[in-house]
Amino acid sequence: MPALVLLGAQWGDEGKGKATDLLGGSVDYVVRYQGGNNAGHTVVVGDQKYALHLLPSGILSPECTPVIGNGVVVDPSVLFSELNGLNERGVDTSKLLISGNAHIITPYNVTVDKVTERFLGKRKIGTTGRGIGPTYADKINRVGIRIQDLYDESILTQKVEAALDGKNQLLTKVFNRRAIEAGKVVEELLSYADRLKPYVADTVLVLNRALEDDKVVLFEGGQGTLLDIDHGTYPFVTSSNPTAGGACTGTGVGPTKISRVIGILKAYTTRVGSGPFPTELFDEDGEALRRIGGERGVTTGRDRRCGWFDAVIARYATRVNGLTDFFLTKLDVLTGWEQIPVCVAYEIDGKRVEELPYSQTDFHHAKPIYEILPGWSEDITSAKSFSDLPKNAQNYVKALEEMSGAPISAIGVGPGRDETIEINSFL
């Protein structure tokens, strides 16, 4: 049962797209299991760069079937825009499958997201404003619109009207906005039905049969562990479960069928949006990491907050995901530093804490305790094996592996598809 989960082990933006694409030629299915177009991946193939927001990274591998699972929320206009862009560049997207149970991001979900975030002011969460949270809220409140609803106009109309009963009260009486007409929403959603239909499938059945036939299935998470709605830095989190458990609920594949869980770990730490970040840098080092690492959100376009590697977070990700391996990315960005600090623990109220505090208050007050490791100045982008790395770079990787609690099986030494050192095969 060769089913693998690949997910972010920090706050997202760790380089999951590259890792997925690297495996894409060796797997039969790549499945997105949560999130929406608030999760971006950049994949570099040769001299071509692809920015993917909603589609699984495996869509760039001709032999692979890309799947959008039931745990994903789908904005049809974004989906078609992304498909059109890839088709124009000669990428075949015809093999894409989308779960009929996936929920649709409606125009009113986007409106509610934007006005709510604006209303919060300084207390804002830092959402992307793309309607993701309100769509998941509708799902939990049982007033969500699913892709399968597009093929029964009567049901669709009833559901949209029911959802807008409450939302229009909120928009008009709290936010002083115009009410949204249900008929216009229904009309827009129905306009997507014909084009979506060839992609819609019972993906639960497809994926389970694939595993029964010994096909290799890779589950690809968006965002990262610390943005998980249950296990992240709540409330500054996403609205779904990027952790390994989300792969099961977001696809309908049981946990006993998953054989490996791979965490993507950046050689330093970044995050986008609001919330606590103990190792965040506000000096020249932080700006250098941002500049050299090209740290700008693929989907949001926002500059990422940058800081040194946080081993406390890495250990936590290992625990809550049951990680079997790490893929360490962007090691090349650290080239040139004489000394590289690594956060090994926190100081909270004068006490040393080596595990992630469960209390939001404690985490907000956590101060990093650093261990200083020697850096290197040699260019590592042409390294093909671990022994090709400078000794200090090797020692840095070994130290991170020991601190993080799982073996590092691959190392990214540049942005290109071939700029990766594979220590142990993931398959």
XYZ file of C-alpha atoms in Angstrom:
427
model
C 0.000 0.000 0.000
C 2.373 2.748 -1.208
C 0.480 5.793 0.073
C 2.559 8.781 1.161
C 1.625 12.052 2.824
C 3.739 15.123 2.096
C 3.097 18.202 4.235
C 4.584 21.397 5.615
C 6.338 21.078 8.975
C 6.404 24.815 9.789
C 3.988 27.658 8.891
C 3.762 26.774 5.212
C 5.836 27.968 2.242
C 8.476 25.312 2.969
C 8.849 24.186 -0.653
C 6.199 21.453 -0.821
C 5.657 22.083 -4.518
C 9.219 21.175 -5.375
C 9.120 18.063 -3.207
C 5.829 16.911 -4.729
C 7.035 17.591 -8.239
C 10.253 15.694 -7.538
C 8.179 12.624 -6.674
C 5.562 13.309 -9.343
C 7.271 11.253 -12.024
C 7.352 8.223 -9.727
C 3.787 8.292 -8.417
C 0.479 7.529 -10.087
C -1.755 10.016 -8.222
C -1.057 13.327 -6.465
C -3.932 14.432 -4.238
C -4.669 17.783 -2.592
C -6.598 17.000 0.591
C -7.375 20.388 2.211
C -7.232 24.155 1.780
C -8.084 26.132 -1.290
C -6.469 28.789 -3.436
C -4.896 30.280 -0.307
C -2.048 27.771 -0.599
C 0.525 28.428 -3.310
C 3.291 26.221 -4.668
C 6.128 27.309 -6.946
C 7.576 24.549 -9.124
C 10.632 25.103 -11.336
C 11.006 22.731 -14.291
C 14.103 23.480 -16.360
C 13.925 27.200 -17.086
C 10.162 27.289 -16.563
C 8.547 28.456 -13.311
C 4.973 27.483 -12.481
C 2.905 29.089 -9.714
C 0.135 26.733 -8.604
C -2.552 27.848 -6.158
C -5.312 25.253 -6.184
C -4.132 22.476 -8.471
C -1.990 19.593 -7.173
C 1.682 19.911 -8.128
C 1.475 16.538 -9.862
C -0.413 18.173 -12.715
C 2.993 19.007 -14.207
C 3.907 15.296 -14.497
C 2.308 13.744 -17.612
C 2.203 10.219 -16.150
C 0.452 11.348 -12.980
C -3.276 11.772 -12.258
C -3.880 14.945 -10.190
C -6.806 14.834 -7.768
C -8.629 17.498 -5.751
C -10.109 15.681 -2.761
C -13.300 16.260 -0.801
C -11.441 18.209 1.897
C -10.509 21.011 -0.518
C -12.651 24.101 -1.076
C -12.834 25.108 -4.733
C -13.304 28.520 -6.325
C -14.358 27.571 -9.886
C -13.210 30.874 -11.402
C -9.733 30.405 -9.923
C -9.666 26.766 -10.997
C -10.480 27.616 -14.611
C -8.039 30.516 -14.668
C -5.268 28.213 -13.473
C -6.218 25.483 -15.951
C -6.287 27.987 -18.804
C -2.854 29.294 -17.869
C -1.339 25.817 -17.868
C -3.063 24.839 -21.113
C -1.643 27.941 -22.806
C 1.821 26.789 -21.772
C 1.293 23.337 -23.251
C 0.529 21.455 -20.029
C -2.071 18.680 -20.401
C -4.679 19.103 -17.644
C -7.249 16.608 -18.938
C -6.455 13.933 -16.323
C -7.532 16.119 -13.389
C -10.160 14.607 -11.078
C -12.253 16.617 -8.595
C -14.349 15.187 -5.783
C -18.063 15.845 -6.154
C -18.123 16.293 -2.374
C -15.642 19.196 -2.403
C -17.243 22.455 -1.287
C -17.481 25.505 -3.528
C -16.234 28.949 -2.562
C -19.191 31.122 -3.500
C -19.087 34.883 -4.229
C -20.756 35.584 -0.879
C -18.052 33.597 0.957
C -15.425 35.915 -0.525
C -17.448 38.995 0.414
C -17.946 37.854 4.006
C -14.234 37.035 4.336
C -13.124 40.474 3.203
C -15.595 42.565 5.187
C -15.082 40.523 8.363
C -11.315 40.850 8.232
C -11.595 44.588 7.593
C -14.022 44.920 10.488
C -11.557 43.245 12.886
C -8.957 45.956 12.300
C -5.901 45.391 14.522
C -7.379 42.081 15.669
C -7.440 40.656 12.150
C -6.354 37.052 11.598
C -4.405 37.758 8.414
C -6.553 35.720 6.008
C -5.988 35.884 2.272
C -9.510 37.274 1.747
C -10.356 34.507 -0.703
C -13.392 33.121 1.113
C -11.673 30.020 2.462
C -12.665 30.383 6.135
C -16.317 31.273 5.490
C -16.611 28.300 3.116
C -15.331 25.899 5.759
C -17.652 27.568 8.278
C -20.599 26.922 5.939
C -19.460 23.319 5.630
C -19.485 22.838 9.394
C -22.781 24.734 9.710
C -24.241 22.404 7.056
C -25.199 25.211 4.698
C -22.300 24.705 2.286
C -22.549 24.260 -1.465
C -20.863 21.172 -2.893
C -19.760 20.611 -6.475
C -22.375 17.886 -6.895
C -25.074 20.485 -6.108
C -24.396 22.187 -9.456
C -26.156 19.302 -11.165
C -29.479 19.749 -9.362
C -30.700 23.318 -9.827
C -33.524 22.922 -7.327
C -31.225 21.779 -4.523
C -28.654 24.424 -5.425
C -31.235 27.202 -5.269
C -32.578 26.030 -1.913
C -29.087 25.838 -0.431
C -28.004 29.253 -1.680
C -31.195 30.868 -0.376
C -30.753 29.199 3.014
C -27.127 30.320 3.258
C -27.975 33.902 2.316
C -30.815 34.212 4.827
C -28.336 34.707 7.627
C -25.474 36.250 5.652
C -27.582 39.054 4.234
C -28.690 39.976 7.742
C -25.022 40.185 8.699
C -24.017 42.152 5.627
C -26.816 44.708 5.783
C -27.254 45.219 9.536
C -23.712 44.808 10.837
C -21.448 45.728 7.949
C -23.791 48.186 6.203
C -23.435 46.372 2.872
C -25.919 45.534 0.176
C -27.759 42.242 0.325
C -26.670 39.587 -2.174
C -29.272 38.259 -4.582
C -29.602 34.483 -4.466
C -30.670 34.279 -8.104
C -27.461 35.895 -9.352
C -25.337 33.557 -7.268
C -27.195 30.504 -8.585
C -26.809 31.749 -12.143
C -23.053 32.216 -11.734
C -22.543 28.824 -10.126
C -24.582 27.045 -12.813
C -22.396 28.652 -15.474
C -19.501 26.506 -14.254
C -21.366 23.186 -14.286
C -20.744 22.037 -17.864
C -17.036 22.748 -17.852
C -16.541 21.153 -14.444
C -18.453 17.986 -15.266
C -15.654 16.052 -17.093
C -13.441 16.399 -14.018
C -15.980 15.419 -11.347
C -15.594 11.914 -9.930
C -16.104 9.694 -6.906
C -12.506 10.244 -5.855
C -12.870 8.168 -2.670
C -13.574 5.116 -4.799
C -10.909 5.993 -7.374
C -8.131 6.407 -4.788
C -8.970 3.324 -2.754
C -9.115 1.180 -5.871
C -5.809 2.640 -6.999
C -4.190 1.571 -3.730
C -5.748 -1.875 -4.010
C -4.104 -2.101 -7.447
C -0.701 -1.195 -5.925
C -0.631 2.269 -7.443
C 1.469 4.921 -5.703
C -0.635 7.738 -4.230
C 0.895 10.937 -2.844
C -1.241 13.149 -0.593
C -0.176 16.784 -0.762
C -1.017 19.202 2.037
C -1.289 22.955 1.686
C -0.073 25.490 4.283
C 1.785 23.858 7.190
C 1.535 22.119 10.548
C 1.528 25.333 12.618
C -1.423 26.613 10.566
C -3.597 23.582 11.358
C -6.993 24.584 12.780
C -6.590 22.105 15.683
C -2.827 21.851 16.157
C -1.536 25.207 14.963
C -0.993 28.603 16.580
C -4.712 29.235 16.999
C -6.403 31.580 16.167
C -3.740 32.587 13.633
C -4.304 29.476 11.565
C -6.045 28.261 8.440
C -9.536 26.729 8.475
C -8.624 23.124 7.749
C -6.226 20.342 8.779
C -2.910 20.398 6.884
C -1.551 17.819 9.344
C -1.342 14.147 8.380
C -4.779 13.277 9.777
C -6.336 15.662 7.268
C -5.127 13.411 4.459
C -7.532 10.722 5.634
C -10.611 12.873 6.218
C -9.895 14.987 3.132
C -9.762 12.035 0.745
C -11.620 9.105 2.291
C -8.503 6.940 2.476
C -8.036 5.219 5.847
C -4.914 5.733 8.010
C -3.867 2.072 7.800
C -3.193 2.583 4.088
C -0.593 5.317 4.635
C 2.960 4.003 4.733
C 5.068 7.185 4.982
C 4.614 10.764 6.183
C 7.161 13.272 4.878
C 7.569 16.704 6.460
C 8.935 19.578 4.391
C 11.250 21.701 6.484
C 12.924 24.933 5.422
C 16.538 25.392 6.608
C 15.303 28.532 8.379
C 11.756 29.607 9.283
C 9.151 31.851 7.639
C 5.490 32.642 8.034
C 2.916 34.857 6.317
C 0.185 36.709 8.171
C -0.347 37.528 11.818
C 0.520 35.499 14.905
C 3.426 34.595 17.193
C 6.819 33.774 15.663
C 9.560 33.351 18.312
C 12.592 33.378 15.980
C 11.415 36.238 13.761
C 14.205 38.638 12.755
C 13.779 42.384 12.377
C 17.377 43.125 11.411
C 19.713 42.812 8.418
C 19.793 39.013 8.747
C 16.025 38.843 8.410
C 16.089 41.092 5.360
C 18.909 39.027 3.832
C 16.971 35.782 4.295
C 13.948 37.416 2.671
C 15.956 38.737 -0.271
C 18.160 35.700 -0.946
C 15.348 33.220 -0.342
C 12.864 35.133 -2.508
C 10.459 35.066 0.402
C 7.262 36.397 -1.083
C 3.983 34.465 -0.912
C 3.097 32.647 -4.146
C -0.629 33.222 -3.687
C -0.747 36.380 -1.554
C 2.231 38.308 -2.893
C 2.963 39.330 0.702
C 6.513 39.426 2.038
C 7.144 36.510 4.370
C 8.344 37.102 7.895
C 11.751 35.444 8.287
C 13.672 33.952 11.201
C 16.200 31.310 12.174
C 15.434 27.602 12.261
C 13.181 26.581 15.169
C 13.855 23.032 16.353
C 11.007 23.213 18.890
C 8.523 23.578 16.050
C 10.209 20.804 14.064
C 9.937 18.380 17.001
C 6.284 19.292 17.426
C 5.609 18.630 13.735
C 7.266 15.235 14.031
C 5.005 14.342 16.934
C 1.589 15.492 15.685
C 2.104 14.158 12.158
C 3.939 10.943 12.974
C 6.646 12.009 10.526
C 8.878 9.301 9.107
C 11.168 11.620 7.120
C 12.074 15.242 6.454
C 12.816 16.964 3.170
C 15.050 19.949 4.072
C 14.710 22.796 1.564
C 16.595 26.016 0.798
C 19.854 25.046 2.469
C 21.613 27.126 -0.206
C 20.021 30.331 1.145
C 22.182 30.077 4.281
C 25.443 30.124 2.306
C 27.562 33.105 3.359
C 26.758 33.336 7.060
C 29.788 32.843 9.312
C 27.549 31.723 12.150
C 23.991 30.407 12.030
C 21.795 30.491 15.159
C 19.356 27.613 15.693
C 16.549 27.840 18.249
C 16.810 24.772 20.500
C 14.370 25.806 23.255
C 12.313 28.747 24.553
C 12.501 30.879 27.637
C 9.046 31.458 29.105
C 8.685 33.362 32.370
C 12.339 32.721 33.157
C 12.123 28.960 32.584
C 13.659 26.877 29.798
C 10.997 25.059 27.762
C 12.032 22.487 25.144
C 8.598 21.557 23.793
C 5.946 23.704 22.150
C 3.728 25.192 24.887
C 0.063 24.302 24.525
C -0.971 27.666 25.998
C -1.478 30.498 23.524
C -0.350 32.967 26.192
C 2.901 31.101 26.821
C 3.702 30.841 23.116
C 3.164 34.573 22.645
C 5.752 35.188 25.391
C 8.271 32.586 24.226
C 11.802 33.871 23.686
C 14.184 31.759 21.601
C 17.229 30.125 23.161
C 19.862 29.753 20.451
C 22.721 27.392 19.764
C 25.244 28.887 17.341
C 26.485 26.649 14.525
C 29.394 27.504 12.177
C 28.370 28.507 8.666
C 29.937 28.037 5.232
C 30.782 30.224 2.249
C 31.080 27.647 -0.564
C 28.428 27.487 -3.293
C 26.403 24.302 -2.757
C 23.928 24.507 -5.664
C 25.902 21.997 -7.758
C 26.187 19.410 -4.950
C 24.888 16.007 -6.021
C 25.569 14.017 -2.864
C 25.761 14.691 0.858
C 29.545 14.335 0.757
C 29.702 17.165 -1.818
C 28.487 19.634 0.818
C 31.017 21.643 2.848
C 31.738 20.069 6.223
C 29.927 22.823 8.122
C 26.862 22.415 5.907
C 26.911 18.676 6.592
C 27.160 19.339 10.321
C 24.270 21.825 10.119
C 22.043 19.216 8.462
C 23.053 16.546 10.993
C 22.328 18.916 13.899
C 18.869 19.769 12.531
C 18.113 16.083 12.018
C 19.064 15.232 15.597
C 17.062 18.143 17.024
C 13.966 17.475 14.891
C 13.399 13.815 15.683
C 13.197 12.282 12.197
C 15.784 11.500 9.491
C 16.431 14.036 6.725
C 16.089 12.024 3.522
C 16.467 14.805 0.952
C 18.036 18.262 0.808
C 17.168 21.127 -1.513
C 20.303 23.019 -2.598
C 18.628 25.253 -5.195
C 15.220 26.022 -6.718
C 15.519 23.723 -9.739
C 13.944 20.286 -9.996
C 17.408 18.695 -10.257
C 18.996 20.743 -7.452
C 18.225 18.165 -4.777
C 20.374 15.726 -2.839
C 18.492 12.497 -2.190
C 19.908 10.622 0.806
C 17.204 7.987 1.187
C 14.519 7.202 -1.370
C 10.961 8.138 -0.402
C 9.532 5.314 -2.524
